CSV table of C-alpha atoms in Angstrom, one decimal:
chain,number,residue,atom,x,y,z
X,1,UNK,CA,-9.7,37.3,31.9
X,2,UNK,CA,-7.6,34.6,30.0
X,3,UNK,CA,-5.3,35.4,27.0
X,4,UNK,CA,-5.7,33.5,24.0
X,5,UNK,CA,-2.5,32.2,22.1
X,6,UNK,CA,-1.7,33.8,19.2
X,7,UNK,CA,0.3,31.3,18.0
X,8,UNK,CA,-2.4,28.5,17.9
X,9,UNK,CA,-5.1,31.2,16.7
X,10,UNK,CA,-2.9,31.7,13.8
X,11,UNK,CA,-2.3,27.8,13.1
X,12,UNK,CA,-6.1,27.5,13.5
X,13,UNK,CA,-6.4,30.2,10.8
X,14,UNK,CA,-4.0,28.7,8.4
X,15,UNK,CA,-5.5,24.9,9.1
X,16,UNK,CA,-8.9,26.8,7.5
X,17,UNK,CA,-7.4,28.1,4.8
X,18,UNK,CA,-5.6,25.2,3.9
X,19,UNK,CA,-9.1,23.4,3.5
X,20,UNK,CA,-11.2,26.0,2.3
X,21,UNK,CA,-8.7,26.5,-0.7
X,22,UNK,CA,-6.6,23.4,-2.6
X,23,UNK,CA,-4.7,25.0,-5.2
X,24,UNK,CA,-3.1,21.5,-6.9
X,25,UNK,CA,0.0,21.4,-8.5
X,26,UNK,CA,-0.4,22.6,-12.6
X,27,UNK,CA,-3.7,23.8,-12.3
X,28,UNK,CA,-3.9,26.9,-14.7
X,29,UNK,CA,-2.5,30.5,-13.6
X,30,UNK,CA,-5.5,31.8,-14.7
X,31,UNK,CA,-7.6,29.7,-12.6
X,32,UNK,CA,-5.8,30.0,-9.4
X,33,UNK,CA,-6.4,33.9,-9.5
X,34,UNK,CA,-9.7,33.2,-10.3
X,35,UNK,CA,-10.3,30.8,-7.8
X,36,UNK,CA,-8.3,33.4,-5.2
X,37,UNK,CA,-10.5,36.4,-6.1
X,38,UNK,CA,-13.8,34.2,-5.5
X,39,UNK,CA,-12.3,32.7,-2.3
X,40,UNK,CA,-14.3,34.7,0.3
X,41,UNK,CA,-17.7,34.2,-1.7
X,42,UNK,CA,-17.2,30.8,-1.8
X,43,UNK,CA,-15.6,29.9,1.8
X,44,UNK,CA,-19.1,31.3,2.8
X,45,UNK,CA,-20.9,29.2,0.2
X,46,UNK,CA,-18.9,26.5,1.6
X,47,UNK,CA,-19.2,27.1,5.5
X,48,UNK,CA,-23.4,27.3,4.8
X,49,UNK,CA,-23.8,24.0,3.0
X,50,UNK,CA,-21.8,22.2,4.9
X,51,UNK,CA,-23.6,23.5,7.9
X,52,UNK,CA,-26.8,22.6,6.9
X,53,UNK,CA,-25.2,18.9,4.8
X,54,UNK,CA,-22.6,18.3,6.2
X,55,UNK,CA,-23.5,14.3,6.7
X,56,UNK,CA,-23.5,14.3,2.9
X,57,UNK,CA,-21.3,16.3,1.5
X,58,UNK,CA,-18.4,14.5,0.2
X,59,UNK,CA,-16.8,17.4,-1.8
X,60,UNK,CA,-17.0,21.1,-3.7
X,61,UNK,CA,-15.2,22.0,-6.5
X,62,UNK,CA,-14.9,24.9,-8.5
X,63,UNK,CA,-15.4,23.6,-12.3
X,64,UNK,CA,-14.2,25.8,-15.5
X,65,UNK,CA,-16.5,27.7,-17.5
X,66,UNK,CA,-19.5,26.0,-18.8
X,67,UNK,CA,-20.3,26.0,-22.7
X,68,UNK,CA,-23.4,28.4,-22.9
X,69,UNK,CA,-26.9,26.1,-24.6
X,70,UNK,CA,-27.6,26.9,-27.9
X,71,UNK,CA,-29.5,30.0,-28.3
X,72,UNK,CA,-28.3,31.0,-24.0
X,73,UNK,CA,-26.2,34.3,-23.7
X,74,UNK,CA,-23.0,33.3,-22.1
X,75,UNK,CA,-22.3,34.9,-18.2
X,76,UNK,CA,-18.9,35.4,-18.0
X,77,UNK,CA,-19.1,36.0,-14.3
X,78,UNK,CA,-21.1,33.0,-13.6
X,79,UNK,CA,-19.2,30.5,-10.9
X,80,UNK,CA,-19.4,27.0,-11.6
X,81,UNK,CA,-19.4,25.2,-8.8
X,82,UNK,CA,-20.0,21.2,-8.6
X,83,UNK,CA,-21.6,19.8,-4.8
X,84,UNK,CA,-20.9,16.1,-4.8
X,85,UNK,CA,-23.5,14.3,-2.7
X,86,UNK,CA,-23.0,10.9,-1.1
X,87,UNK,CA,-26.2,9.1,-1.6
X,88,UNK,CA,-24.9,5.8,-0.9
X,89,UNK,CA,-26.8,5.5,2.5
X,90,UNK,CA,-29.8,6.9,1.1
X,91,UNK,CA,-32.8,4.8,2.9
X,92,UNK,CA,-35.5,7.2,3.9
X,93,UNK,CA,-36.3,8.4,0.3
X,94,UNK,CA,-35.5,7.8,-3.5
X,95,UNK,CA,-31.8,8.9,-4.6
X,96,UNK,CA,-33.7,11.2,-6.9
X,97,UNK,CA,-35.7,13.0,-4.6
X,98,UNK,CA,-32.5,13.3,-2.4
X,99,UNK,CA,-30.8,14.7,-5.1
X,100,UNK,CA,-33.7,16.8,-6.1
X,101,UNK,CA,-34.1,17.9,-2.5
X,102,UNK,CA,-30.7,18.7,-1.7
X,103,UNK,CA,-30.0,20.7,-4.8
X,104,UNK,CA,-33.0,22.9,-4.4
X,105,UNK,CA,-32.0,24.1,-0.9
X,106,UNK,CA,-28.4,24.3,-2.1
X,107,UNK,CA,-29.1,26.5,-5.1
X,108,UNK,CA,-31.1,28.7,-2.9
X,109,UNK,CA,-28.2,28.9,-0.4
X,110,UNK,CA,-26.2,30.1,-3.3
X,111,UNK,CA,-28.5,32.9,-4.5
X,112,UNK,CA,-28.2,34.1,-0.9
X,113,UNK,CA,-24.6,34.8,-0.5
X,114,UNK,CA,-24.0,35.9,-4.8
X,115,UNK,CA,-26.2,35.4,-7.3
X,116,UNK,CA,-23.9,34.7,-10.1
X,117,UNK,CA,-22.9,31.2,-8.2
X,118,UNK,CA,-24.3,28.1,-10.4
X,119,UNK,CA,-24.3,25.0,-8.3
X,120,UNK,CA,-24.4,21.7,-10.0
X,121,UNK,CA,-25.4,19.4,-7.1
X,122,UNK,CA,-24.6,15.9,-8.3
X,123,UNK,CA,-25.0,12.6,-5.9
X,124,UNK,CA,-22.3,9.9,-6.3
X,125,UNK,CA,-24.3,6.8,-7.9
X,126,UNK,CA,-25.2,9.4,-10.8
X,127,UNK,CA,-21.7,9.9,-11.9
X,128,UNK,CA,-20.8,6.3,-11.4
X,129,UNK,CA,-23.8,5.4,-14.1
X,130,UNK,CA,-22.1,7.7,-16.3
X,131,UNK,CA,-19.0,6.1,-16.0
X,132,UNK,CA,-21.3,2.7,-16.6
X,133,UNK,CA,-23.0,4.4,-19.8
X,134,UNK,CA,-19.5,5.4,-21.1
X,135,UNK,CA,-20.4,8.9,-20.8
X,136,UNK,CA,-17.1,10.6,-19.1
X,137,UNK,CA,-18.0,14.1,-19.5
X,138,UNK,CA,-18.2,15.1,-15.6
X,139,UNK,CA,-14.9,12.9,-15.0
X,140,UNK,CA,-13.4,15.4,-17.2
X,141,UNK,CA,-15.1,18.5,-15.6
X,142,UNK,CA,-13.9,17.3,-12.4
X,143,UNK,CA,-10.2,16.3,-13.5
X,144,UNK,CA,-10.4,20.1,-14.8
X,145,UNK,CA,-12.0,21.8,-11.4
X,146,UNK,CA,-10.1,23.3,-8.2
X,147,UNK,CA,-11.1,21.3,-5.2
X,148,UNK,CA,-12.4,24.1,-2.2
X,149,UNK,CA,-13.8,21.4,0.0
X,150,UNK,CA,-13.1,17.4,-0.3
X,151,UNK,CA,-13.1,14.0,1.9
X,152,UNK,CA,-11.4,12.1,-0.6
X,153,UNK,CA,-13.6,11.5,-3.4
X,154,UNK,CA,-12.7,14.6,-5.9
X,155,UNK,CA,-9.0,13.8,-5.4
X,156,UNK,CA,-9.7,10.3,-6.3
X,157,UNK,CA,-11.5,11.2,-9.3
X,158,UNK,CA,-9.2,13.7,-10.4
X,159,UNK,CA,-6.0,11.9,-10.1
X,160,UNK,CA,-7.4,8.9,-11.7
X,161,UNK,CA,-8.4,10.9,-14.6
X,162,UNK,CA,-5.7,12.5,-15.3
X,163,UNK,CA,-3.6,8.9,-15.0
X,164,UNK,CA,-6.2,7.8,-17.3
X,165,UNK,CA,-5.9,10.3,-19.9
X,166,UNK,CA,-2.2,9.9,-19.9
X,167,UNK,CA,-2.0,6.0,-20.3
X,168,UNK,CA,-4.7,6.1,-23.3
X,169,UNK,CA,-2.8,9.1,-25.2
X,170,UNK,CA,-0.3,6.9,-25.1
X,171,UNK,CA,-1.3,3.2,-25.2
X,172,UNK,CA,-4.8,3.6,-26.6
X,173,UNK,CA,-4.8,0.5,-28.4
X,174,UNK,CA,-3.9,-1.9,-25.8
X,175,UNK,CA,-6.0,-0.8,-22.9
X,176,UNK,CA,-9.2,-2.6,-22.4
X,177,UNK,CA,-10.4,-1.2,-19.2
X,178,UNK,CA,-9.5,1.5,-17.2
X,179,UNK,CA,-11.2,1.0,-13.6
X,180,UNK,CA,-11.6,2.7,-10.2
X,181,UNK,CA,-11.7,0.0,-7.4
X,182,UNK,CA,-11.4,-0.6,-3.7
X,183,UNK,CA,-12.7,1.0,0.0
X,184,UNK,CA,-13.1,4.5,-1.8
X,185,UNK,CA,-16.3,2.8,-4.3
X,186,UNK,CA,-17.4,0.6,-1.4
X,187,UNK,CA,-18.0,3.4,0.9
X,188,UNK,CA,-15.5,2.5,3.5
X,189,UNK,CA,-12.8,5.2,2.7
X,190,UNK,CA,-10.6,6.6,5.1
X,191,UNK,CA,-8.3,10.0,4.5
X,192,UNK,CA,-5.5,7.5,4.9
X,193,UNK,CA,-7.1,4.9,1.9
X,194,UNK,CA,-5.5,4.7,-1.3
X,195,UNK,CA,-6.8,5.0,-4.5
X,196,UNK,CA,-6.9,1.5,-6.0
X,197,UNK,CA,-7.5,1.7,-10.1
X,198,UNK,CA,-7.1,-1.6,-12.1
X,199,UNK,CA,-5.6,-1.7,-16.2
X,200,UNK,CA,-6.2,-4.5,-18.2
X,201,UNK,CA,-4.1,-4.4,-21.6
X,202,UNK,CA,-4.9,-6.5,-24.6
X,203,UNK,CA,-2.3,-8.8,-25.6
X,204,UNK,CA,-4.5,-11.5,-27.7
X,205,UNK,CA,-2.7,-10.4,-31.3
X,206,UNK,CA,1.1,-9.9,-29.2
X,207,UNK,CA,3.4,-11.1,-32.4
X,208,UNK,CA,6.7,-9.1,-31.3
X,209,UNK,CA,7.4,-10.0,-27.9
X,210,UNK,CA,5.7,-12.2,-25.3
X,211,UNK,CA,3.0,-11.4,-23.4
X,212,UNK,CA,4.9,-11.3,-20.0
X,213,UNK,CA,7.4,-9.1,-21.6
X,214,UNK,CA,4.5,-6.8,-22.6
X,215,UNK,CA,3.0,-6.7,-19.6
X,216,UNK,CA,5.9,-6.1,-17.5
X,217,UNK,CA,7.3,-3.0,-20.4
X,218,UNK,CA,3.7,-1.5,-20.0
X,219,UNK,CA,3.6,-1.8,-16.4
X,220,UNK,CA,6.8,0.1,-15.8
X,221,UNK,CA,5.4,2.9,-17.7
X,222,UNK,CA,2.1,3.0,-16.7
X,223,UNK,CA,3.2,2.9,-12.7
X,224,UNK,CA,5.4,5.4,-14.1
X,225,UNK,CA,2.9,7.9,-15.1
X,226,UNK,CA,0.7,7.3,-11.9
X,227,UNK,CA,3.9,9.2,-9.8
X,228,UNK,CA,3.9,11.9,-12.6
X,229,UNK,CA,-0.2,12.3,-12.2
X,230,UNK,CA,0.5,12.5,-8.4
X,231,UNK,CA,3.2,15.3,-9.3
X,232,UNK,CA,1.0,17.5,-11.1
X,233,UNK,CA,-2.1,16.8,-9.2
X,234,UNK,CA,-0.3,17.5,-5.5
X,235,UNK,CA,-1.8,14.3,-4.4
X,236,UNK,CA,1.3,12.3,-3.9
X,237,UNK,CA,1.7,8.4,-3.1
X,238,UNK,CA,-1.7,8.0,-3.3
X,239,UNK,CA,-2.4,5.7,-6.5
X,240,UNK,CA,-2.4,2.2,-6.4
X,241,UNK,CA,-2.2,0.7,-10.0
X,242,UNK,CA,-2.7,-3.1,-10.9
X,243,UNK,CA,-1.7,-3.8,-14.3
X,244,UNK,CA,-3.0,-7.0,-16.0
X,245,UNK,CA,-3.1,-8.3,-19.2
X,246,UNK,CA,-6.2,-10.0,-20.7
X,247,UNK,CA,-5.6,-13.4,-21.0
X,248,UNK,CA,-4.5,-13.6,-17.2
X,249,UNK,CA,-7.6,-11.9,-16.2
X,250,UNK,CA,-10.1,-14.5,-18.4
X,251,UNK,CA,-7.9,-16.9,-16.3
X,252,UNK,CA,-8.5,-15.4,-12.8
X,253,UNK,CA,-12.6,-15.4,-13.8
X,254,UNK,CA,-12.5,-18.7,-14.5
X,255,UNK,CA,-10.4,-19.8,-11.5
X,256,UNK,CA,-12.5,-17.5,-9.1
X,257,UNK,CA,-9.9,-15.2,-8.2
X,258,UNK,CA,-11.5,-13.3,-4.9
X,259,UNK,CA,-9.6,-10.1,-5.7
X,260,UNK,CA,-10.9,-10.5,-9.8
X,261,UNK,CA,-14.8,-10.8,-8.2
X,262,UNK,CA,-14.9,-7.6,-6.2
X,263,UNK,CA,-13.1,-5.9,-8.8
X,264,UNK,CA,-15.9,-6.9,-11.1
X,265,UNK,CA,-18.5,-6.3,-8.5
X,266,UNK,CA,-17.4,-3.4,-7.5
X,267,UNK,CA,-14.9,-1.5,-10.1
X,268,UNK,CA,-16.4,1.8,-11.5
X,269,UNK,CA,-15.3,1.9,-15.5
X,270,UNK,CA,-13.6,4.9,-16.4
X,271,UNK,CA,-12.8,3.4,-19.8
X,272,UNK,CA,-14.3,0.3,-21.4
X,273,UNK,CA,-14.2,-0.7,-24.5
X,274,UNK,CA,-16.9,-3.2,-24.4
X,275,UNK,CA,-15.0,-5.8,-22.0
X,276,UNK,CA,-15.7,-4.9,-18.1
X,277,UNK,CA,-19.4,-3.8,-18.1
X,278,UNK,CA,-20.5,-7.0,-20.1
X,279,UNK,CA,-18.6,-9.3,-17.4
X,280,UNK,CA,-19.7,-6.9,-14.8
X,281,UNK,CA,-23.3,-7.8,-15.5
X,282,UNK,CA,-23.1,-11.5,-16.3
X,283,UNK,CA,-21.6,-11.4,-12.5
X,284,UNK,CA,-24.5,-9.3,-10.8
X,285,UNK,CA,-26.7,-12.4,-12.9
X,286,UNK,CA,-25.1,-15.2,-11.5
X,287,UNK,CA,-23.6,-16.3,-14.9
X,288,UNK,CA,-20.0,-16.0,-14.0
X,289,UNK,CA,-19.3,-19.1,-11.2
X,290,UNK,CA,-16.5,-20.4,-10.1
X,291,UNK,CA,-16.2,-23.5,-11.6
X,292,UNK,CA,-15.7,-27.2,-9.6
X,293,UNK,CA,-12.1,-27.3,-9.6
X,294,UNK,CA,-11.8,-23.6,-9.0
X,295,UNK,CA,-13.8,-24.7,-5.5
X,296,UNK,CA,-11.2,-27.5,-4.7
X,297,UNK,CA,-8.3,-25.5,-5.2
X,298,UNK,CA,-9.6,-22.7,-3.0
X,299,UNK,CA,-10.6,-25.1,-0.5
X,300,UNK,CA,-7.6,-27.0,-0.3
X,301,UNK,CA,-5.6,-23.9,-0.5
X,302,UNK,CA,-6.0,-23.5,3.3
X,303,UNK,CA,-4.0,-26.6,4.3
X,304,UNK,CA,-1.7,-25.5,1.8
X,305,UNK,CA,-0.3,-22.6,3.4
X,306,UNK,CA,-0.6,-24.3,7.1
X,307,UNK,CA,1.6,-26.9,5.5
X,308,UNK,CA,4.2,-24.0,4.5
X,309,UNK,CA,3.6,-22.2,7.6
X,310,UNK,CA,5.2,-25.3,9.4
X,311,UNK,CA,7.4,-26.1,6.8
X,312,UNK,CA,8.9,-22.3,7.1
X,313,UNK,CA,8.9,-22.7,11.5
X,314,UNK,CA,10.6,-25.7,10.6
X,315,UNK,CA,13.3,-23.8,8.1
X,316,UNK,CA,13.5,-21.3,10.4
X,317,UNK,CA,14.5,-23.5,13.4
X,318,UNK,CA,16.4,-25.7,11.7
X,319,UNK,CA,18.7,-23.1,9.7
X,320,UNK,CA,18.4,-19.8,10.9
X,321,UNK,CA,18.8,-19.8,14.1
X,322,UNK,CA,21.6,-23.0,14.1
X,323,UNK,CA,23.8,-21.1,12.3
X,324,UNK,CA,23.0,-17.9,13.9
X,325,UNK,CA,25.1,-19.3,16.6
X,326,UNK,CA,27.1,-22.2,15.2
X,327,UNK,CA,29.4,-20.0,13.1
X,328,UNK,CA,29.7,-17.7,15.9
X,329,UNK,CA,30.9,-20.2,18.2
X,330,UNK,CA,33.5,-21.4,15.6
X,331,UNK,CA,34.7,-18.1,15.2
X,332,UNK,CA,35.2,-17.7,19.0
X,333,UNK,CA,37.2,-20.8,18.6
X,334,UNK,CA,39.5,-19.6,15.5
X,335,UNK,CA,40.0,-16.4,17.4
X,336,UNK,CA,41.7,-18.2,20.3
X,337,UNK,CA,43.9,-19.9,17.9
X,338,UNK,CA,42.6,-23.3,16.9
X,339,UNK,CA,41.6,-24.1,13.3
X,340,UNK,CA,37.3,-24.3,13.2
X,341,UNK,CA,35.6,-27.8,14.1
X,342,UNK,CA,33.0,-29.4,12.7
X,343,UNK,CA,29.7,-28.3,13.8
X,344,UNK,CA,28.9,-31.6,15.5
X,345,UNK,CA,32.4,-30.8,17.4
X,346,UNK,CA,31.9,-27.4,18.3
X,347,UNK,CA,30.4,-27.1,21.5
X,348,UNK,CA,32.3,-30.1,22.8
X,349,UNK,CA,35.3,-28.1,21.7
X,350,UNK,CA,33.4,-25.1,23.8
X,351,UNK,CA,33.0,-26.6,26.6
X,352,UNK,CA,36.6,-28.2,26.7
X,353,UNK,CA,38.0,-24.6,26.1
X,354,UNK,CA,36.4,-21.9,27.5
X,355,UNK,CA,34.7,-23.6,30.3
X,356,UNK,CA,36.8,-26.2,31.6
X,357,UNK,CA,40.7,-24.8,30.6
X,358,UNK,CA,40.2,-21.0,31.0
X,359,UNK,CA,37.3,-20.5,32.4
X,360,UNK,CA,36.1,-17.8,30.3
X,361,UNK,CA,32.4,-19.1,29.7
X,362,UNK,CA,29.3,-20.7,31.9
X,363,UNK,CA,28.4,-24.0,30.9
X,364,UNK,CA,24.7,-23.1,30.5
X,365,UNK,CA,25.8,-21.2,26.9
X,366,UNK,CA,27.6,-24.5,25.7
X,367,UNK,CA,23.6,-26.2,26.5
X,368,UNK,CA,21.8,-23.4,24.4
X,369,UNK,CA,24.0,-24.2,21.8
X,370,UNK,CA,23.9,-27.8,22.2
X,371,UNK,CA,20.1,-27.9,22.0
X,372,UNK,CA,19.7,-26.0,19.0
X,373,UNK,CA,22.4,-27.9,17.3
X,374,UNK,CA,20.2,-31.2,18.3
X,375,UNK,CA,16.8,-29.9,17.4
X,376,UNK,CA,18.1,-29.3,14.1
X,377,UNK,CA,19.6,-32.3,13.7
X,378,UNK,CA,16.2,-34.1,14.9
X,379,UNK,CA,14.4,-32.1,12.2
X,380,UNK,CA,16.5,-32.7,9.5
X,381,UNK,CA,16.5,-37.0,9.8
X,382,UNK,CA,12.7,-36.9,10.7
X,383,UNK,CA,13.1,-37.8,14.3
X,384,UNK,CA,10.9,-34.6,15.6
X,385,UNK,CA,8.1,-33.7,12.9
X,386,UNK,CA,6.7,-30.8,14.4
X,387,UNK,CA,8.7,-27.3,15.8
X,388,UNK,CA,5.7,-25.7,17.5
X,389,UNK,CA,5.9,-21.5,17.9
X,390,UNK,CA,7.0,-21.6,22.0
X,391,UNK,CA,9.9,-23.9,21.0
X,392,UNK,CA,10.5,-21.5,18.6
X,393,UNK,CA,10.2,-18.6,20.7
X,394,UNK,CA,12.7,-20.3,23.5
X,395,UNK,CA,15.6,-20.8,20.8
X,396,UNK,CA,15.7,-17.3,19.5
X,397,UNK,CA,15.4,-16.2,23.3
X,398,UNK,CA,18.0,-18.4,23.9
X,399,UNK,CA,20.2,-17.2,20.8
X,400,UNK,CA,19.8,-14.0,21.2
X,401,UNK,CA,21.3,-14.4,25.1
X,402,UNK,CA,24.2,-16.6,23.6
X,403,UNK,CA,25.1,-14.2,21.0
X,404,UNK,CA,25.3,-11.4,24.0
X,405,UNK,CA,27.7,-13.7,26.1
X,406,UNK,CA,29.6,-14.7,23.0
X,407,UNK,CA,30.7,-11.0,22.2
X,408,UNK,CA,31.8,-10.9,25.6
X,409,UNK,CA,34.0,-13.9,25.0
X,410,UNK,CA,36.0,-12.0,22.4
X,411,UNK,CA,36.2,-9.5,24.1
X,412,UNK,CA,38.1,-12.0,26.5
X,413,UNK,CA,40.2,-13.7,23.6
X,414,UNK,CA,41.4,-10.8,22.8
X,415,UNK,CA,42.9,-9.4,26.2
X,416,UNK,CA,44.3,-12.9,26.6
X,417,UNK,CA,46.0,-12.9,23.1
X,418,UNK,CA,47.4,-9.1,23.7
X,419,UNK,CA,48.8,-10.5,27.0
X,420,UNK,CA,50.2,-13.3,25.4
X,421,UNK,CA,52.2,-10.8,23.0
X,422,UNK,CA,53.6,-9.2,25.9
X,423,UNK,CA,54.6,-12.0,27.0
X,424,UNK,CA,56.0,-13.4,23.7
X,425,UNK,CA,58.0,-9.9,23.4
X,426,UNK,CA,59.4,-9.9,26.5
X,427,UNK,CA,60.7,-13.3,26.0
X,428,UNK,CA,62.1,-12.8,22.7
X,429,UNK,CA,63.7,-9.6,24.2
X,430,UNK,CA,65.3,-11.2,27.0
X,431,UNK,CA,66.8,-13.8,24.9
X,432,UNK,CA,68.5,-11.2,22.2
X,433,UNK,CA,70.6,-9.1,25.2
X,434,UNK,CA,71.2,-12.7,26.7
X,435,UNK,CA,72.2,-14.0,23.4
């Protein structure tokens, strides 16, 4: 009969509670009790829908109390709990009818394990066309809730929000658009993705500074706030905020910006004041283009950065990696007690030294250098035109061996020059009892 570790049953255990109950960072006192009393009913709630959904369920939230409809006695022990559906690879059958579908077998699953559960099942394009109809109600809700089961979404939403909320309190005026953006909204989010969310300010009536200065005092703060959000939320280095200013971002339209499009296409508004929705459709109609010279400068952007590709192989052979081991080399020859060369004389001055007087160094470390010293020197008056990467690769090899054999070398100055003061002393001590 085998034994079964304790030690990993109990890390098992403590893996599913950490899932099965988020408690973030500032949520209400009140609603962490609540949320710990409910916890069995609703790790079974969980464990059932996820069994039968599991392929869709992106996340389950425990939402505050909802406002009774007029003329509705309130249930104060009614559990609000929102089921966010991904419907985004919904082929088979309308998004509705999904919805519909899902949220039938859901709320019967509920009535099974307590009957005072309330599930609001909710499929993911629905709360983005809130978010396009301005209507941020569930944003809220969810900003509010206590996550019980999530792949990335809720937190997304929730931290976002709350970032949101906190830049508008406090810079209302300027903001434009507050938008959710990258792989989490295009449905290729991975645990590890991070939540990209785009603010554009308005700085067409700056009069008291200039508009990089107001960008720049705005983004500080705004960044700022997105650490403090991650703070209280528990989701921690997470958010990843662009901040730009509106006259830029009329510029990177026009100019076809790649990153500016599939923001566009793809950004979800969380705030808009009448800005990103209107450009958002004029894109899905083919009325924002990039115009002629936007084409030409993307086109001959390409041979751009080859030319500073080469240009920087070039910089990198030519200065780098020449005085990685010229100024070496000189200091070798300072060290042994001659005042330093000029590079052109230095491993002439090498090789007359250490290789040919006392022996100290192999000739085939005075070569590297002398080759390194040329190629620059070929580079520099036109000579060579092109430093291709192997060449490359075989002068750092060749640098990095010299710079090994060089620290040897001192090592060899300096037992010479500590024999020589033997030497000197013993002299000079002789001489005074002679004397």
């Amino acid at each position: 009969m085998s034994k079964k570790n304790p030690g990993k049953e109990e890390k098992s255990k403590g893996q599913k509670d950490k899932e099965s109950l988020q408690l973030p960072k500032g949520i209400p006192k009140e609603t962490a009790e609540t949320l710990k009393r409910l916890k069995v009913r609703l790790d079974k709630f969980q464990k059932e829908v996820l069994k039968k959904f599991d392929k869709y369920i992106m996340g389950i939230s425990l939402l505050p109390p909802a406002k009774p409809q007029e003329g509705q006695p309130e249930n104060k022990d009614a559990i609000n709990v929102l089921i966010l559906v991904d419907d985004s690879d919904s082929k088979k059958m309308p998004k509705y009818e999904l919805k519909e579908k899902l949220a039938t077998i859901i709320a019967a699953t509920a009535k099974e394990i307590d009957k005072n559960i309330e599930p609001q099942t909710l499929i993911l394009s629905e709360i983005w066309q809130n978010c396009y109809d301005a209507k941020y109600d569930i944003l809220e809700a969810i900003a509010a809730g206590a996550p019980v089961y999530d792949k990335g979404m809720l937190a997304a939403i929730k931290i976002s929000e709350i970032h949101k909320q906190m830049v508008l309190k406090k810079f209302e005026k300027y903001i434009v658009s507050y938008v959710l953006a990258g792989s989490l909204v295009q449905g290729k989010a991975t645990p590890a993705s991070d939540i990209d969310v785009f603010v554009v300010i308005d700085d067409t009536d700056v009069k008291k500074m200039t508009r990089a200065e107001l960008k720049d005092k705005l983004r500080a703060i705004i960044i700022g706030m997105g650490l403090e959000a991650g703070e209280m939320t528990g989701i921690k280095n997470k958010i990843n905020i662009q901040v730009y200013i509106l006259t830029d971002f009329w510029d990177n339209i026009k100019e076809a910006n790649p990153i500016i499009f599939t923001f566009l296409r793809d950004g979800i508004p969380f705030y808009d004041r009448g800005i990103f929705m209107p450009w958002k459709q004029l894109l899905k109609m083919g009325k924002i283009k990039p115009s002629r010279e936007a084409i030409d400068m993307f086109l001959g952007s390409g041979e751009q950065m080859l030319s500073r590709v080469e240009a920087k192989i070039k910089e990198i052979g030519m200065e780098d990696i020449y005085y990685a081991i010229l100024t070496p080399s000189q200091a070798a020859i300072m060290m042994f007690g001659i005042p330093p060369p000029a590079p052109r004389e230095t491993a002439e001055l090498m090789r007359d030294i250490f290789v040919k007087k006392e022996k100290l160094l192999e000739d085939n470390y005075v070569k590297m250098l002398e080759r390194t010293i040329q190629t620059r020197k070929d580079i520099e008056h036109g000579t060579k035109k092109e430093l291709s990467g192997k060449e490359l690769d075989e002068l750092l090899r060749d640098a990095q061996k010299f710079l090994k054999r060089i620290n040897k070398l001192f090592t060899q100055i300096e037992k010479i020059k500590e024999e020589e003061k033997v030497l000197d002393s013993y002299e000079s001590i002789v001489t005074i009892i002679r004397d």
